[in-house]
PDB file of C-alpha atoms and ligand atoms in Angstrom:
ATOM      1  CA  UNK A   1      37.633 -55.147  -4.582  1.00 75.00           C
ATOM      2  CA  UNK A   2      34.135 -54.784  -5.590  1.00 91.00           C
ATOM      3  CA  UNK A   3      31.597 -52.447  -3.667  1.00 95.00           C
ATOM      4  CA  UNK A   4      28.552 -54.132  -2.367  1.00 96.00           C
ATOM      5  CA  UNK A   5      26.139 -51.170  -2.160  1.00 98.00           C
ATOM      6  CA  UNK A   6      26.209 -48.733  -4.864  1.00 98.00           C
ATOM      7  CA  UNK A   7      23.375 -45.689  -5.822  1.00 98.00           C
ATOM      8  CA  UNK A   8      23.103 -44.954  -8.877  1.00 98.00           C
ATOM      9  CA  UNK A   9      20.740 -41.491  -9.289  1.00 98.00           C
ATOM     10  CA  UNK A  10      18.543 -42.023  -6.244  1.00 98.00           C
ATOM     11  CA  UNK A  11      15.524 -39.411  -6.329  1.00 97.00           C
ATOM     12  CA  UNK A  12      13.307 -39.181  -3.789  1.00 97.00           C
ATOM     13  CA  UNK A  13       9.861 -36.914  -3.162  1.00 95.00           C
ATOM     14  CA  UNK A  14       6.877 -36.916  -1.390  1.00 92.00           C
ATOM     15  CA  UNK A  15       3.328 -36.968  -2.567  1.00 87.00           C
ATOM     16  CA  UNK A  16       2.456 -33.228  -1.720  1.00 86.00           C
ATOM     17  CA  UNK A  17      -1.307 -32.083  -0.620  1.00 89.00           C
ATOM     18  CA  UNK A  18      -2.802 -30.894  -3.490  1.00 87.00           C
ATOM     19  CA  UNK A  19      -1.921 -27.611  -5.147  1.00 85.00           C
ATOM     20  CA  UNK A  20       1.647 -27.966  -3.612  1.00 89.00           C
ATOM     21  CA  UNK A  21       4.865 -28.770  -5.767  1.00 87.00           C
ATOM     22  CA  UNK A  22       6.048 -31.832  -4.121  1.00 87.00           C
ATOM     23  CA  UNK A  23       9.465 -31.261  -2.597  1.00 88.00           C
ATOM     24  CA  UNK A  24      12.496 -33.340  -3.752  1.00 92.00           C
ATOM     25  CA  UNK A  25      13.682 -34.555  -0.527  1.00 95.00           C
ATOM     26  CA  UNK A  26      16.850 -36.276  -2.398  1.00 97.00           C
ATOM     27  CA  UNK A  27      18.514 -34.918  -5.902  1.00 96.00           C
ATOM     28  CA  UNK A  28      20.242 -37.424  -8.192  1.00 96.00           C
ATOM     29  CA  UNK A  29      22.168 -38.817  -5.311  1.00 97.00           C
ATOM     30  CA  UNK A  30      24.972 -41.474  -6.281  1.00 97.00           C
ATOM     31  CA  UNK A  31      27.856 -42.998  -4.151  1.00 97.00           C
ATOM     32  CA  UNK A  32      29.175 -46.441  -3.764  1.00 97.00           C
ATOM     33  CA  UNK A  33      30.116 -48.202  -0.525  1.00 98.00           C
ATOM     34  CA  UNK A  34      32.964 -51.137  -0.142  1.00 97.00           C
ATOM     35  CA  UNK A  35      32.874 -53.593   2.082  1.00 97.00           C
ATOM     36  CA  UNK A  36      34.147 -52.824   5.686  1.00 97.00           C
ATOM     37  CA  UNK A  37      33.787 -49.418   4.912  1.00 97.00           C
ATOM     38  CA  UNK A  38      33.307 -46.424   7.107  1.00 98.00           C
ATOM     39  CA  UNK A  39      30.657 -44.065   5.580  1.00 98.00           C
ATOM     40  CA  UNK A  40      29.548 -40.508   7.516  1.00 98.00           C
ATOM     41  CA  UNK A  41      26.244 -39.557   6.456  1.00 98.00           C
ATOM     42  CA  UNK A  42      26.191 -35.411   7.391  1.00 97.00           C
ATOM     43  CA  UNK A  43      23.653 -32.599   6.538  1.00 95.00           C
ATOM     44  CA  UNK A  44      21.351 -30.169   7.858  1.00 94.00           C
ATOM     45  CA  UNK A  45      17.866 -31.739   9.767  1.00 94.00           C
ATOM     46  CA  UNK A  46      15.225 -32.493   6.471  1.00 93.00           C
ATOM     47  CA  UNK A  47      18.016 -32.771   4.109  1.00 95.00           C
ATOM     48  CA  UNK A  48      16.852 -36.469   3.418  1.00 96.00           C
ATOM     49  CA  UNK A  49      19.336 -38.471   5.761  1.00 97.00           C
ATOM     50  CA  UNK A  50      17.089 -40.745   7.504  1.00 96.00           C
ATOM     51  CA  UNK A  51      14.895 -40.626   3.673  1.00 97.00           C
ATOM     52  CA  UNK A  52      18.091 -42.084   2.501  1.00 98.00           C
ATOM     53  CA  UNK A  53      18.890 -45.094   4.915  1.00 97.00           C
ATOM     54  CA  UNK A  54      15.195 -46.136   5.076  1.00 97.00           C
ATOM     55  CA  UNK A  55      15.763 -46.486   1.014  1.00 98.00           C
ATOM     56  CA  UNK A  56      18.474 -48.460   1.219  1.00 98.00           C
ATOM     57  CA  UNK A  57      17.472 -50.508   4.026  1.00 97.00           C
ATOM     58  CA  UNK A  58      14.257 -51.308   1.514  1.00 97.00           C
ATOM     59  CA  UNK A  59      11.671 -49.427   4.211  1.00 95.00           C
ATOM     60  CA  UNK A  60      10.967 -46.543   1.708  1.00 96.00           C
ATOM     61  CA  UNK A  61      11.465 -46.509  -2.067  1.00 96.00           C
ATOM     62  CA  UNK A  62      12.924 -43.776  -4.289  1.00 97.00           C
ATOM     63  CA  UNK A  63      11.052 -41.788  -6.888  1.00 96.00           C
ATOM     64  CA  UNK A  64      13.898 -43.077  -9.711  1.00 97.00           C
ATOM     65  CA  UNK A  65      17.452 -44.230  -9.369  1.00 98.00           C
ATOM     66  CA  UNK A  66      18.785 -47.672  -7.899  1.00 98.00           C
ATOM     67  CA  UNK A  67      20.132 -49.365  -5.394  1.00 98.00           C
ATOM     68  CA  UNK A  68      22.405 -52.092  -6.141  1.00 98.00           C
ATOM     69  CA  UNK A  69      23.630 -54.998  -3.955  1.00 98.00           C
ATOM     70  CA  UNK A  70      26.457 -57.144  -5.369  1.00 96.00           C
ATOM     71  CA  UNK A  71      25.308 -54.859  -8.497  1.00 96.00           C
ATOM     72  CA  UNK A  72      21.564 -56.357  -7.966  1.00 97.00           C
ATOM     73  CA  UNK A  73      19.155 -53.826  -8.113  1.00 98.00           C
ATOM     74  CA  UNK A  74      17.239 -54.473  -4.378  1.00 98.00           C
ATOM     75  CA  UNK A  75      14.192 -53.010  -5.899  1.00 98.00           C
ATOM     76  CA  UNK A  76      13.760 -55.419  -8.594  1.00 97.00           C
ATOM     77  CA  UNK A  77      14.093 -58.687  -5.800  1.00 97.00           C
ATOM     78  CA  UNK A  78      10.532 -60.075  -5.226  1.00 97.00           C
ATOM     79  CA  UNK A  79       9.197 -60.205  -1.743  1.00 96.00           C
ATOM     80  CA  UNK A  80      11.000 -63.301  -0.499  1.00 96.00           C
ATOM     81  CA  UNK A  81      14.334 -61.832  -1.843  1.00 97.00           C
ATOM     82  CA  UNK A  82      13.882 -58.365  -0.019  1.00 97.00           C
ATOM     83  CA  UNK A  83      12.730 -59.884   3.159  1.00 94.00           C
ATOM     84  CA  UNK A  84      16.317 -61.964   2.948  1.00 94.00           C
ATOM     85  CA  UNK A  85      18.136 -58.604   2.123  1.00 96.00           C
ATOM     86  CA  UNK A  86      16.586 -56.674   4.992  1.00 94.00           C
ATOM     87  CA  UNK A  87      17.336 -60.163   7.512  1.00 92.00           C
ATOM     88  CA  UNK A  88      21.100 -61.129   6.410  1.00 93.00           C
ATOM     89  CA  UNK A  89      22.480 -57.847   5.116  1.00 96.00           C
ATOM     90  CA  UNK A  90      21.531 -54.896   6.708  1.00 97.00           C
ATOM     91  CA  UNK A  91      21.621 -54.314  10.094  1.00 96.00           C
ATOM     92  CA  UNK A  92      19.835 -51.525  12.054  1.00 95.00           C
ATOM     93  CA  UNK A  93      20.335 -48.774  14.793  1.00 96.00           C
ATOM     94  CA  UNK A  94      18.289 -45.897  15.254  1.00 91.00           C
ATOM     95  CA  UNK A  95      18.751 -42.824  17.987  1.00 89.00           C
ATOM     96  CA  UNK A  96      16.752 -44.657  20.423  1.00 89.00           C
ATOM     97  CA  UNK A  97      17.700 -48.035  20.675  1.00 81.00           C
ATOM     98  CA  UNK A  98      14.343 -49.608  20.419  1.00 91.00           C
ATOM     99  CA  UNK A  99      14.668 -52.308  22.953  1.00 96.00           C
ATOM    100  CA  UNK A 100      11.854 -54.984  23.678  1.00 96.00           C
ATOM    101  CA  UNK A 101      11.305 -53.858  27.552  1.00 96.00           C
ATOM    102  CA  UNK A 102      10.192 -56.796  28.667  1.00 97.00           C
ATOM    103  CA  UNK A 103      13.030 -59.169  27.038  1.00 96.00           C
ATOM    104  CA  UNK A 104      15.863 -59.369  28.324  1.00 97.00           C
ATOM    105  CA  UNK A 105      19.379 -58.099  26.498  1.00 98.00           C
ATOM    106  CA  UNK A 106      20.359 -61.215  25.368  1.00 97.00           C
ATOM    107  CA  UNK A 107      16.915 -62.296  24.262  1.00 96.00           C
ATOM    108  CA  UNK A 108      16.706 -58.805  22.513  1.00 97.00           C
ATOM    109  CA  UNK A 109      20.211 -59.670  20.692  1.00 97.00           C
ATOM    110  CA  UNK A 110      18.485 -62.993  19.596  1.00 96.00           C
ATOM    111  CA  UNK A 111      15.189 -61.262  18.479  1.00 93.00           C
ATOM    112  CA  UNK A 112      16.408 -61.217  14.340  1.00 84.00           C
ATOM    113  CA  UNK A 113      16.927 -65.246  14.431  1.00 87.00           C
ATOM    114  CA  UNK A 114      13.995 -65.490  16.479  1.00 84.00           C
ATOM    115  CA  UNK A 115      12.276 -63.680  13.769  1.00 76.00           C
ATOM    116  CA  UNK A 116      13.490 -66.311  10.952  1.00 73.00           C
ATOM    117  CA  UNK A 117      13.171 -69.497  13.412  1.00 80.00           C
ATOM    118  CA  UNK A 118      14.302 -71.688  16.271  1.00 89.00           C
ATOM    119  CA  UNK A 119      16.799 -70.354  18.560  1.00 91.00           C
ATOM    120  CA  UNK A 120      19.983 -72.540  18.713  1.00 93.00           C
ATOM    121  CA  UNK A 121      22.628 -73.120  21.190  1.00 94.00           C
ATOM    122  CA  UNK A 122      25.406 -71.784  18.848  1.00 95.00           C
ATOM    123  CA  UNK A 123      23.079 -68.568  18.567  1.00 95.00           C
ATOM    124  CA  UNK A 124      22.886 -68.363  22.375  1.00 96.00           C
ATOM    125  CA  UNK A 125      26.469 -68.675  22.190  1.00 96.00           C
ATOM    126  CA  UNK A 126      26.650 -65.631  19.359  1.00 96.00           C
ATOM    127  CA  UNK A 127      24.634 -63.256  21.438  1.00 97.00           C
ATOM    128  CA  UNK A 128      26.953 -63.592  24.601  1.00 97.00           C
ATOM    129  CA  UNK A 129      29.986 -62.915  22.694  1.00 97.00           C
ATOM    130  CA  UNK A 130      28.250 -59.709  21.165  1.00 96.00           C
ATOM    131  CA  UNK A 131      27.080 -58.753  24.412  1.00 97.00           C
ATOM    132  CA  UNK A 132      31.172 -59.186  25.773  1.00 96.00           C
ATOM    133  CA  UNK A 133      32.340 -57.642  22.503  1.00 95.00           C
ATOM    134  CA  UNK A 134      30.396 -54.657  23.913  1.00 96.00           C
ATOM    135  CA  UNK A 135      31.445 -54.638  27.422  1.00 96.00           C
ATOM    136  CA  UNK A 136      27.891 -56.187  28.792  1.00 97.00           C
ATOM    137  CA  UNK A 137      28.381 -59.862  29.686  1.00 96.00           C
ATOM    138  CA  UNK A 138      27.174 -59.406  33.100  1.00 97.00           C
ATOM    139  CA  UNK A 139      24.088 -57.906  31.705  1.00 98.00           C
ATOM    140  CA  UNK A 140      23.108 -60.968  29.306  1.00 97.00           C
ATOM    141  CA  UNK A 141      19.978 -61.316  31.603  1.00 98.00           C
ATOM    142  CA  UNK A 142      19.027 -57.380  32.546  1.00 98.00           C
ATOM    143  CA  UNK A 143      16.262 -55.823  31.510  1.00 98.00           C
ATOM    144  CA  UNK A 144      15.982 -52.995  29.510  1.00 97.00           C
ATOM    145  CA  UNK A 145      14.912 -50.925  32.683  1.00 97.00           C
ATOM    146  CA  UNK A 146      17.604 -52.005  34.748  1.00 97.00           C
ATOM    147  CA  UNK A 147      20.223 -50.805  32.476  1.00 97.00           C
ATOM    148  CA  UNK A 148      21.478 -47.282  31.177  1.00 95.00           C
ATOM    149  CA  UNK A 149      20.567 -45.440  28.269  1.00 94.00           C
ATOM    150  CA  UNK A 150      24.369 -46.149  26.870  1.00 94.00           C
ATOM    151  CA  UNK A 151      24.529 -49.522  27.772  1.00 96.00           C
ATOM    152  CA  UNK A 152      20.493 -50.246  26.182  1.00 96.00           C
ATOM    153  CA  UNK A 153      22.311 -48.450  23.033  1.00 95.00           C
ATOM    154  CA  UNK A 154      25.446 -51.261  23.289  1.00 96.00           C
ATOM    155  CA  UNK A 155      22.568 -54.294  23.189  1.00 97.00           C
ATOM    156  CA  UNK A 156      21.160 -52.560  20.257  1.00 97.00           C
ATOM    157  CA  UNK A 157      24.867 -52.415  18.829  1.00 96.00           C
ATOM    158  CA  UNK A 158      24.980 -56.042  19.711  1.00 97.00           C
ATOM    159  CA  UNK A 159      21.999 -57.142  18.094  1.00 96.00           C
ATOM    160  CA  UNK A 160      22.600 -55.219  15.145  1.00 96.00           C
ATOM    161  CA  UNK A 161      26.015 -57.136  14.350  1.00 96.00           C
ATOM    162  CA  UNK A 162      23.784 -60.590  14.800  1.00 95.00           C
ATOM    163  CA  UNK A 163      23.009 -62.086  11.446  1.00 92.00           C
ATOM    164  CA  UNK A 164      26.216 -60.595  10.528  1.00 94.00           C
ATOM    165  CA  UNK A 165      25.329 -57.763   8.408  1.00 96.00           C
ATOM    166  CA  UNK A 166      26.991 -56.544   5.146  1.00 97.00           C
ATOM    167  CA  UNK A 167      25.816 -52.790   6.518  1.00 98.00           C
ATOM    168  CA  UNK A 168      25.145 -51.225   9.649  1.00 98.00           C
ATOM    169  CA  UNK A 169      22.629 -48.288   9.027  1.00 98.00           C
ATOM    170  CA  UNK A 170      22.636 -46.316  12.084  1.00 97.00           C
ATOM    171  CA  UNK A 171      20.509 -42.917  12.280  1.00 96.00           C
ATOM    172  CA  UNK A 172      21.915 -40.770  14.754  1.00 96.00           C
ATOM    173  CA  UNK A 173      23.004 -43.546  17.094  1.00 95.00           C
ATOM    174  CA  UNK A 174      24.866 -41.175  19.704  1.00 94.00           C
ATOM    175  CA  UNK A 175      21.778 -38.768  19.091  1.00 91.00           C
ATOM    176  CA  UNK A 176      20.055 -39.263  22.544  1.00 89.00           C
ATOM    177  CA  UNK A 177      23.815 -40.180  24.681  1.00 92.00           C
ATOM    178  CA  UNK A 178      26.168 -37.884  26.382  1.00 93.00           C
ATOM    179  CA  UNK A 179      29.328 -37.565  24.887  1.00 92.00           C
ATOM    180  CA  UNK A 180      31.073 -40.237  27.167  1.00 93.00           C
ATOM    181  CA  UNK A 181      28.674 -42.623  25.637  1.00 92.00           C
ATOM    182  CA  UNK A 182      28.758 -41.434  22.786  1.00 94.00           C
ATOM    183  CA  UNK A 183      32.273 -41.966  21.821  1.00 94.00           C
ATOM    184  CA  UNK A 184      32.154 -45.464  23.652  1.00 93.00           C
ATOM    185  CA  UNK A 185      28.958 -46.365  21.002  1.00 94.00           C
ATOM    186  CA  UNK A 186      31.131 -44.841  18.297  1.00 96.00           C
ATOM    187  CA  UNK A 187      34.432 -47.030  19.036  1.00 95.00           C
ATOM    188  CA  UNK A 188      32.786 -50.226  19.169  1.00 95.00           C
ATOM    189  CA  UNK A 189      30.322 -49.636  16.417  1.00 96.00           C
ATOM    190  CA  UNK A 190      33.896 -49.202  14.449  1.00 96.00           C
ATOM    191  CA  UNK A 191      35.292 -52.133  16.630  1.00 95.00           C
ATOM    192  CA  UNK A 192      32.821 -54.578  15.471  1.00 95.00           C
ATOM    193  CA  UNK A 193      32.785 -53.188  11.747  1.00 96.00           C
ATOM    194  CA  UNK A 194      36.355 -53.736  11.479  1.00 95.00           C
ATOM    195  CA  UNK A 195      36.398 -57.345  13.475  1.00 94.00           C
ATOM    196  CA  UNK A 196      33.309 -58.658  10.710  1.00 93.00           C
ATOM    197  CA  UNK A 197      34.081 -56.399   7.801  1.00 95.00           C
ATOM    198  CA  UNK A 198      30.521 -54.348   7.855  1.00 97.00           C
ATOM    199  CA  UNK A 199      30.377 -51.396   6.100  1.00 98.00           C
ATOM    200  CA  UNK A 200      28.780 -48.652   8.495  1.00 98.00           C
ATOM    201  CA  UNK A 201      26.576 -45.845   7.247  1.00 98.00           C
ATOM    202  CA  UNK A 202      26.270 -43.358   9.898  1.00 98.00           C
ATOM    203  CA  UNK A 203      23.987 -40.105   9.893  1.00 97.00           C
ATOM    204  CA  UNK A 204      25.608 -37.704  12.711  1.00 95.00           C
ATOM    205  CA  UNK A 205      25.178 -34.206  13.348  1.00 90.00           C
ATOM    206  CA  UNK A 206      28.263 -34.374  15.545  1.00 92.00           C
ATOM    207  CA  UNK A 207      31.396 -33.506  13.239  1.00 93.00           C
ATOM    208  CA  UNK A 208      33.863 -35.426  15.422  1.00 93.00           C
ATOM    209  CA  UNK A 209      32.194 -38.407  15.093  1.00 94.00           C
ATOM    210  CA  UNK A 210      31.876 -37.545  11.352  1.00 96.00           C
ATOM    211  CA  UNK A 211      36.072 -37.207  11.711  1.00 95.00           C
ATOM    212  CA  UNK A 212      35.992 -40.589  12.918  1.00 94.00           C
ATOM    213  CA  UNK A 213      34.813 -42.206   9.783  1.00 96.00           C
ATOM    214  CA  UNK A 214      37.002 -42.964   6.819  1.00 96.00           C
ATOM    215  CA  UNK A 215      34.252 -40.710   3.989  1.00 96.00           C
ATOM    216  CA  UNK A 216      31.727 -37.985   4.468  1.00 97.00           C
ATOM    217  CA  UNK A 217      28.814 -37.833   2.216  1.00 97.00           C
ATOM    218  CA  UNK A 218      27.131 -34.206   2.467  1.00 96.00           C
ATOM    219  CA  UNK A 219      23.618 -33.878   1.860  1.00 96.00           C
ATOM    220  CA  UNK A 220      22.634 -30.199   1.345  1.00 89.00           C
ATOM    221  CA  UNK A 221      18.639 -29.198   1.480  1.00 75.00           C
TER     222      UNK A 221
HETATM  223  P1  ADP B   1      16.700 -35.791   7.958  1.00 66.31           P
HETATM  224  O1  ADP B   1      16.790 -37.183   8.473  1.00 66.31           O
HETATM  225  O2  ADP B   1      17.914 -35.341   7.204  1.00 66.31           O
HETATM  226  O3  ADP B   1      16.362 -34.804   9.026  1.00 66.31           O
HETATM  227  P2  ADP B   1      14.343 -36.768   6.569  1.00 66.31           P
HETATM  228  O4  ADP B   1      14.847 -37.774   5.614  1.00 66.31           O
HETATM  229  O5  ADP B   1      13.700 -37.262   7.795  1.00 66.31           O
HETATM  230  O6  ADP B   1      15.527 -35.724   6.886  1.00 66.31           O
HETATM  231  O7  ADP B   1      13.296 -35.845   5.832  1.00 66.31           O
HETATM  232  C1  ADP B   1      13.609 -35.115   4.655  1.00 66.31           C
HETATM  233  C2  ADP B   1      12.392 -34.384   4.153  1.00 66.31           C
HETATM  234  O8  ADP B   1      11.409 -35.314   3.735  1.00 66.31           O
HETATM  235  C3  ADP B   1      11.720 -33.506   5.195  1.00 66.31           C
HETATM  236  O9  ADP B   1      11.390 -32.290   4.573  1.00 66.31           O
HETATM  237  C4  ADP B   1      10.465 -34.253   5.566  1.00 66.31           C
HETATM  238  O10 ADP B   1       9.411 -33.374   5.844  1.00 66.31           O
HETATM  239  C5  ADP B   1      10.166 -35.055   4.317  1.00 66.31           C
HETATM  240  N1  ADP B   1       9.524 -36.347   4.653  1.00 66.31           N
HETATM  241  C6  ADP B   1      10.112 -37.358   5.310  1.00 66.31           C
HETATM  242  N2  ADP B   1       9.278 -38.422   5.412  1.00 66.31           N
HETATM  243  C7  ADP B   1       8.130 -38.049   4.789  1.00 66.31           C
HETATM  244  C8  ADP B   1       6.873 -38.699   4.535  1.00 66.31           C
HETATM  245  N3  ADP B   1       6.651 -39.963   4.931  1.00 66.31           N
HETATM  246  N4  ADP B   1       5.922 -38.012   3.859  1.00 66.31           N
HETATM  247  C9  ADP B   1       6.167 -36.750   3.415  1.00 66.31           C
HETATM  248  N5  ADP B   1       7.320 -36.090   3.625  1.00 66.31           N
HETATM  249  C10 ADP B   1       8.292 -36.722   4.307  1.00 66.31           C
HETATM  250 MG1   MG B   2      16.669 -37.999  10.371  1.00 66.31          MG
END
């Protein structure tokens, strides 16, 4: 089997303020990630976790190295190309879970088609089964507000997993959940990976859920 993500040499640093040696936030960093797979992301805060994810998920770009997608460097795509990258192929969670307030769940599940067009029935019909898949099909028409801080995270689970994603990045997903939550998040982000075959690259400071995934990737400062 073939990966689909693979870094080769991936360098990043910061412009510093003058007179200061700008700090390499990431070293030379190469790893390779197969489909369906399970991927920890660990290392102390500023080691260049969420530096990393925003690289691969195209909203930051590295000093030198590449990225490659089906061995296509994402770098070299032209705009068009990158914007279909970032729509089909990667899907998103961060710590909070960045829910529209005033849409509902469902209609913040839909928000990626929305995003490249007209909402159809069979999406309508997508978005529910996400929203069972994660344990919320009474909620399809809650608001934000009116639901918990675990179950917001589920609909941004949910709406992650709707274009159906090669990759899941999720920053610290569980970051701002008690641990109850937290390990419900975790099972079903690892339910869903393994029902579609996403890979899942996780950054955790939480070294059970680390355990959880099938490879830990260490970033020291
Ligand atoms: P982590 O997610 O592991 O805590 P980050 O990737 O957020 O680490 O940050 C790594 C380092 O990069 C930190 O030292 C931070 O100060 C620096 N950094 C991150 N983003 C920027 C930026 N936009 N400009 C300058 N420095 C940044
Ligand atoms: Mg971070």
């Amino acid at each position: 089997m073939n990966n689909i993500l693979e870094l080769v040499n991936v360098s990043k640093s910061y412009p510093a303020p003058d007179g200061v040696e700008p700090e390499m936030v990431l070293d030379s960093v190469s790893f390779s990630v197969m489909p369906g797979e399970l991927i920890a992301v660990v290392g102390p805060s500023g080691s260049g976790k969420t530096t990393l994810l925003n690289i691969i998920g195209l909203l930051d770009e590295p000093t030198a190295g590449r990225v490659l997608f089906n061995g296509e460097d994402i770098f070299q795509f032209n705009d068009e190309r990158q914007s279909r990258y970032r729509r089909d192929n990667i899907g998103i969670v961060f710590q909070e879970h960045n829910l529209l307030k005033q849409c509902t769940a469902r209609e913040n599940v839909l928000l990626g088609v929305l995003a490249s067009g007209k909402i159809a029935d069979v999406d309508r019909k997508r978005a529910d089964e996400l929203l069972a898949a994660v344990g919320l099909e009474r909620y399809a028409d809650y608001f934000p507000g009116q639901m918990s801080g675990g179950q917001c995270q589920r609909v941004a689970l949910a709406r992650a997993f709707m274009n159906t994603p090669s990759v899941i990045l999720a920053d610290e997903p569980t970051g701002s959940l008690d641990s109850k939550n937290a390990q419900m998040v975790i099972g079903l982000l690892c339910q869903l990976s393994s029902s579609h075959g996403t890979a899942i690259i996780l950054v955790t400071h939480d070294m059970d859920i680390a355990g959880e995934m099938q490879r830990r990737i260490e970033l020291k400062r």
